[in-house]
Tab-separated table of C-alpha atoms in Angstrom:
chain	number	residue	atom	x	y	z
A	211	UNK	CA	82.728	-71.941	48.879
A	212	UNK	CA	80.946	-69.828	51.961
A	213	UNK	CA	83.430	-67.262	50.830
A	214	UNK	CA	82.555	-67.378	46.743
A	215	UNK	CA	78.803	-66.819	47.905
A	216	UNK	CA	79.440	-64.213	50.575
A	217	UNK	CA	81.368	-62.294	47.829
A	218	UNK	CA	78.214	-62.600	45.214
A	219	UNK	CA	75.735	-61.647	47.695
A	220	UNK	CA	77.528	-58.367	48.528
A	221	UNK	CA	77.730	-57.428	44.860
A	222	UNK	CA	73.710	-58.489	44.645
A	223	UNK	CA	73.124	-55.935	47.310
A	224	UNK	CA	75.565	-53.440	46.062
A	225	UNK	CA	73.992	-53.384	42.583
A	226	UNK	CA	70.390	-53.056	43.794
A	227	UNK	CA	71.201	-50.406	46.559
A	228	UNK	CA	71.444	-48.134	43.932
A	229	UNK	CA	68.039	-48.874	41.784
A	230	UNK	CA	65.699	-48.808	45.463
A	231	UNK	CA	66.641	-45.560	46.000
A	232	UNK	CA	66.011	-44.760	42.600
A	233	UNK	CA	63.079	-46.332	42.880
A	234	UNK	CA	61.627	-44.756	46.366
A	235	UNK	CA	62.148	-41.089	44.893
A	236	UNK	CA	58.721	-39.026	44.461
A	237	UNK	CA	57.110	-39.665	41.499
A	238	UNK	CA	57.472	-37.170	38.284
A	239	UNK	CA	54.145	-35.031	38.245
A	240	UNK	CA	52.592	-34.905	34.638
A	241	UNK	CA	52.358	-31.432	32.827
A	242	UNK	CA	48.824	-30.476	33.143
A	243	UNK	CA	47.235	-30.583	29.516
A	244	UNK	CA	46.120	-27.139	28.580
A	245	UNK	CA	42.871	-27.096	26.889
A	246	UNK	CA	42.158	-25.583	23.630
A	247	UNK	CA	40.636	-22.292	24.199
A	248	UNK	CA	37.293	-22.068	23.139
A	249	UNK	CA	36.765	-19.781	19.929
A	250	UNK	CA	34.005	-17.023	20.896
A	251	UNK	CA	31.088	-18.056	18.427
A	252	UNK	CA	30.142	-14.788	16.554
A	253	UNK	CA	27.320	-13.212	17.560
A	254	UNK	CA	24.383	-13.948	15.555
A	255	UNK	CA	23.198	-10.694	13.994
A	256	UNK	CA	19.454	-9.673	15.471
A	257	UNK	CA	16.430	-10.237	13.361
A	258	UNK	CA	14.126	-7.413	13.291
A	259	UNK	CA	10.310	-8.742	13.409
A	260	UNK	CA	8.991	-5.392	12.785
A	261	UNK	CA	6.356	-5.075	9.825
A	262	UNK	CA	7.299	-1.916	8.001
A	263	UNK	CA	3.134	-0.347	7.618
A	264	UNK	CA	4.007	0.850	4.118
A	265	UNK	CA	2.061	3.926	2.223
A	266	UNK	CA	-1.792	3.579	2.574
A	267	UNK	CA	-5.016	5.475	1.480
A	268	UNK	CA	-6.695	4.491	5.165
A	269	UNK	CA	-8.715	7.388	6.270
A	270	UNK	CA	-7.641	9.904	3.354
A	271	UNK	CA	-9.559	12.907	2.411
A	272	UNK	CA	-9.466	13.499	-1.586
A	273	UNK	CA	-10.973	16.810	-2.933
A	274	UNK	CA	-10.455	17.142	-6.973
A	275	UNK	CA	-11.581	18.974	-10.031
A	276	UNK	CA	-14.049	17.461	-12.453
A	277	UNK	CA	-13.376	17.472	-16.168
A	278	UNK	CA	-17.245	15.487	-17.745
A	279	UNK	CA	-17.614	14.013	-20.747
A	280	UNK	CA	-20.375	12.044	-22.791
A	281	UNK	CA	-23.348	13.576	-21.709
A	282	UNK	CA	-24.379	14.629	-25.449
A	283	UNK	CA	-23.171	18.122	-24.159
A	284	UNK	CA	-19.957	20.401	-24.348
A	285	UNK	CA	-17.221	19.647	-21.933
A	286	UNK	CA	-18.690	19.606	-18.242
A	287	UNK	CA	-16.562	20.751	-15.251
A	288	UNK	CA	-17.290	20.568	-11.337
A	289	UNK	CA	-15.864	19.671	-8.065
A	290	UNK	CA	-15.385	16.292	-6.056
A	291	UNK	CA	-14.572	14.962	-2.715
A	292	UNK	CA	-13.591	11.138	-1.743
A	293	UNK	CA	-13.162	9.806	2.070
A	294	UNK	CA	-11.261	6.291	1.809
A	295	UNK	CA	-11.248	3.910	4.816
A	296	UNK	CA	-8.919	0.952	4.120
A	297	UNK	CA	-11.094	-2.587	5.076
A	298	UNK	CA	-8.865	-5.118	4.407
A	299	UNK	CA	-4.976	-3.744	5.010
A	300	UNK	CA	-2.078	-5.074	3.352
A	301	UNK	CA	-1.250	-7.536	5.787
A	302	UNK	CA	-4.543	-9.269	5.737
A	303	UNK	CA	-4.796	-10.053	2.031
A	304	UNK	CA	-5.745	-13.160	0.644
A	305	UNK	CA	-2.926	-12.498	-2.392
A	306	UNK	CA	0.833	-13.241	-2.545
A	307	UNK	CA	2.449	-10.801	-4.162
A	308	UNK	CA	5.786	-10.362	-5.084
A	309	UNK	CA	8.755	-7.666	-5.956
A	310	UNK	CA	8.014	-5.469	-2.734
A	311	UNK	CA	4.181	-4.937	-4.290
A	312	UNK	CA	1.619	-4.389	-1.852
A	313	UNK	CA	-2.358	-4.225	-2.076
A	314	UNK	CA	-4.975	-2.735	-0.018
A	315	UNK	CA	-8.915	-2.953	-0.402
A	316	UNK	CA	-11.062	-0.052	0.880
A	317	UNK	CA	-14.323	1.812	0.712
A	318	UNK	CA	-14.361	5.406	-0.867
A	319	UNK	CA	-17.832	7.519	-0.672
A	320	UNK	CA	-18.308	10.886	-1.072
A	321	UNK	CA	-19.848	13.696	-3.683
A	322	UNK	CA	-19.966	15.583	-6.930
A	323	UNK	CA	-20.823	18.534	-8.911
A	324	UNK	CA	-20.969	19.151	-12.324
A	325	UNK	CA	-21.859	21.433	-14.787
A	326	UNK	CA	-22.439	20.803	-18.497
A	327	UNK	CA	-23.834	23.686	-21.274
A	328	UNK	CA	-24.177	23.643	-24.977
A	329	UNK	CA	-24.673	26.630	-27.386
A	330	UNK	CA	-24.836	27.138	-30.872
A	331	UNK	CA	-26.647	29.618	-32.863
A	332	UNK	CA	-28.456	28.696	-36.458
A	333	UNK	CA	-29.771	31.489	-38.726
A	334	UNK	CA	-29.432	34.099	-36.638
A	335	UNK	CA	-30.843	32.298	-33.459
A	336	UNK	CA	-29.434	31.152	-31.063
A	337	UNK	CA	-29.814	27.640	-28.743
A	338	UNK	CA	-28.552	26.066	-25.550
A	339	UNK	CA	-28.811	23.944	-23.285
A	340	UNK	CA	-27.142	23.428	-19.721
A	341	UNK	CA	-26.857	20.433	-17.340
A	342	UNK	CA	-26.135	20.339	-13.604
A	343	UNK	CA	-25.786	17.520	-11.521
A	344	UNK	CA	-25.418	16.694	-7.373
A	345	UNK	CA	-24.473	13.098	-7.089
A	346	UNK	CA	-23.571	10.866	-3.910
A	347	UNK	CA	-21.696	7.929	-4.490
A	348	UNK	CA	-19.950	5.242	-2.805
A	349	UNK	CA	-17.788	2.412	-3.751
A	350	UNK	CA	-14.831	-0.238	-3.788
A	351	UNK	CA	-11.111	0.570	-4.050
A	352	UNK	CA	-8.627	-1.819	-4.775
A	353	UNK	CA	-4.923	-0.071	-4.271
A	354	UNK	CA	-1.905	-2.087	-5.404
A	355	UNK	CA	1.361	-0.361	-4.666
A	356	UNK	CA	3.849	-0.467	-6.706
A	357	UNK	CA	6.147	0.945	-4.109
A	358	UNK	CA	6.159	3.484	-0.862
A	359	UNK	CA	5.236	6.595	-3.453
A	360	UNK	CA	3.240	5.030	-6.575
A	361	UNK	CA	-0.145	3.111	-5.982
A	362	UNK	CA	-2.408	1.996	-9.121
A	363	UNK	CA	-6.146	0.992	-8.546
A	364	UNK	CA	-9.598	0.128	-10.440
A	365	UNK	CA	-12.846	0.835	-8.704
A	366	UNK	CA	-16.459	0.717	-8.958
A	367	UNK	CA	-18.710	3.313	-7.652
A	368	UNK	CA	-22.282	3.135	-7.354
A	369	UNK	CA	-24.881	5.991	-6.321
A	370	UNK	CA	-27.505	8.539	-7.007
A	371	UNK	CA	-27.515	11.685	-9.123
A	372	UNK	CA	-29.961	15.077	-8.542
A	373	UNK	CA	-29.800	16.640	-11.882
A	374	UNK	CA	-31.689	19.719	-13.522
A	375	UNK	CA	-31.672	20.409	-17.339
A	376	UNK	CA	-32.326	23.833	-18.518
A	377	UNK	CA	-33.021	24.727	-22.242
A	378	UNK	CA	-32.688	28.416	-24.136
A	379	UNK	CA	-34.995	28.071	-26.612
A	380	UNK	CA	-36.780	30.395	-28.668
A	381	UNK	CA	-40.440	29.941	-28.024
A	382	UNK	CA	-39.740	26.918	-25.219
A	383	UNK	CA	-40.237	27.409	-21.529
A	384	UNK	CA	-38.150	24.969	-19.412
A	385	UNK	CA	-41.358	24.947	-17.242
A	386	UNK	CA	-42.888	22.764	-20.081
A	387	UNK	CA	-40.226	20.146	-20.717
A	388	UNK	CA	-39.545	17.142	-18.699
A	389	UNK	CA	-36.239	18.619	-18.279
A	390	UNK	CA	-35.227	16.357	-14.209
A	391	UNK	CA	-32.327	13.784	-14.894
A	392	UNK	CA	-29.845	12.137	-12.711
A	393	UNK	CA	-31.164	8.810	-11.082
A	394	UNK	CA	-29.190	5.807	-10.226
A	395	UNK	CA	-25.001	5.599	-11.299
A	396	UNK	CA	-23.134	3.114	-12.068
A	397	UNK	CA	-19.377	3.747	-13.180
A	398	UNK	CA	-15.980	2.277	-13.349
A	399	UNK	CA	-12.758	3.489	-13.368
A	400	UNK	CA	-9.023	3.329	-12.646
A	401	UNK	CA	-6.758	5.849	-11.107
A	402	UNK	CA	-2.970	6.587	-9.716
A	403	UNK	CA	-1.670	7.729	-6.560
A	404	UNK	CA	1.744	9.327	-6.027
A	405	UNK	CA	2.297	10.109	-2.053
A	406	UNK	CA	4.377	13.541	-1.287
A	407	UNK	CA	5.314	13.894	2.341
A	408	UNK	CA	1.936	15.177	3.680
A	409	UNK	CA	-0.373	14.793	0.640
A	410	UNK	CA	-1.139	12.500	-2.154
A	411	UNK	CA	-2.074	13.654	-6.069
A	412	UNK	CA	-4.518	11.649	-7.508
A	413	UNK	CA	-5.858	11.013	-10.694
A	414	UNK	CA	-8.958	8.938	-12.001
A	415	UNK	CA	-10.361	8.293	-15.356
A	416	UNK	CA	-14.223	7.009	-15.341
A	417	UNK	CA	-16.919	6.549	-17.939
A	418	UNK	CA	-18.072	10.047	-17.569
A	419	UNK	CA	-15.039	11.891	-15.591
A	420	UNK	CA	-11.584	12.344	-15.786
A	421	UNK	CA	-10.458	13.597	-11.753
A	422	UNK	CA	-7.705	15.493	-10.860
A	423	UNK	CA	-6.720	16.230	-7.636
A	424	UNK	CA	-4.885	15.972	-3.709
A	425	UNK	CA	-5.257	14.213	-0.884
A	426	UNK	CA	-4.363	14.137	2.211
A	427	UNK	CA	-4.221	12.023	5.875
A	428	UNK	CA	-7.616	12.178	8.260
């Protein structure tokens, strides 16, 4: 009987010799885990916060020809010159405008001249009168552009006139007529702008004047 369990106990330990030493050898190390690499975000593209200043008539200079009409007289002619100085820009105004349109508000003063005459001859005599007059004016501007080279506006100009009347009359001395006019003006219009690269051509049709003429930067 001793012998039976002697001979199982040496097979015990024989069998389990083997799975100790198994057992006691150094652990297996786990593969590190390689993380995902991380995808370079794209770089957002830079927003410019720069305000593009656009075409303006601030501090422009406008000399033109005259072409007058309804004065009771022939066709008048005479000169011009405008000085605008923008008061409320582009970026200040009270509208909302759309399709790249832009508007402006500004002040425009400056002077005239013209000239009006009338002739005509009746049984062998002959008749005339002429007209000239010095006016100063100033007024409101109101520019919309359309885009960076076109630029529509109305305006009203108010002002003075110095004007002289002279008659050729058989038998009539100027001297004797009450021949002074001018006085207080009052006039509308509406006009165009196109900008070149230094200069600007304007033109404005009024109650009394058509204008043609340039412009340019102060």
């Amino acid at each position: 009987m001793r012998s039976v369990l002697a001979l199982s106990l040496f097979a015990a330990l024989t069998f389990a010799a083997p799975a100790q030493a198994q057992a006691k050898k150094a652990p297996v190390k786990a593969a590190p885990v390689k993380a995902a690499p991380a995808k370079a975000s794209a770089a957002a593209p830079a927003v410019s916060m720069a305000v593009t200043p656009g075409s303006t008539m601030d501090n422009q200079i406008s000399v033109w020809g005259i072409l007058g009409y309804g004065f009771g007289y022939d066709l008048g002619y005479g000169l011009g010159a405008r000085y605008q100085k923008i008061v409320v820009p582009a970026n200040k105004s009270f509208l909302k405008l759309t399709n790249g349109i832009r508007d402006e508000i500004g002040i425009e003063g400056g002077v005239d001249f013209a000239h009006y005459s009338y002739d005509y001859g009746f049984l062998g005599d002959s008749y005339g009168w002429s007209y000239n007059e010095f006016s100063i004016v100033v007024g409101g501007v109101w520019n919309f552009w359309l885009n960076e080279k076109l630029a529509v506006y109305p305006k009203i100009d108010l002002g003075f006139g110095f004007g002289s009347v002279s008659v050729d009359i058989p038998g009539v001395d100027s001297s004797d007529l009450n021949t002074d006019e001018g006085g207080l003006i009052f006039q509308g219009a509406v006009g165009a702008v196109y900008k070149l690269d230094r200069l600007n051509l304007r033109a404005e049709l009024g109650n009394h004047y058509l204008r043609l003429g340039a412009g340019f930067a102060f």
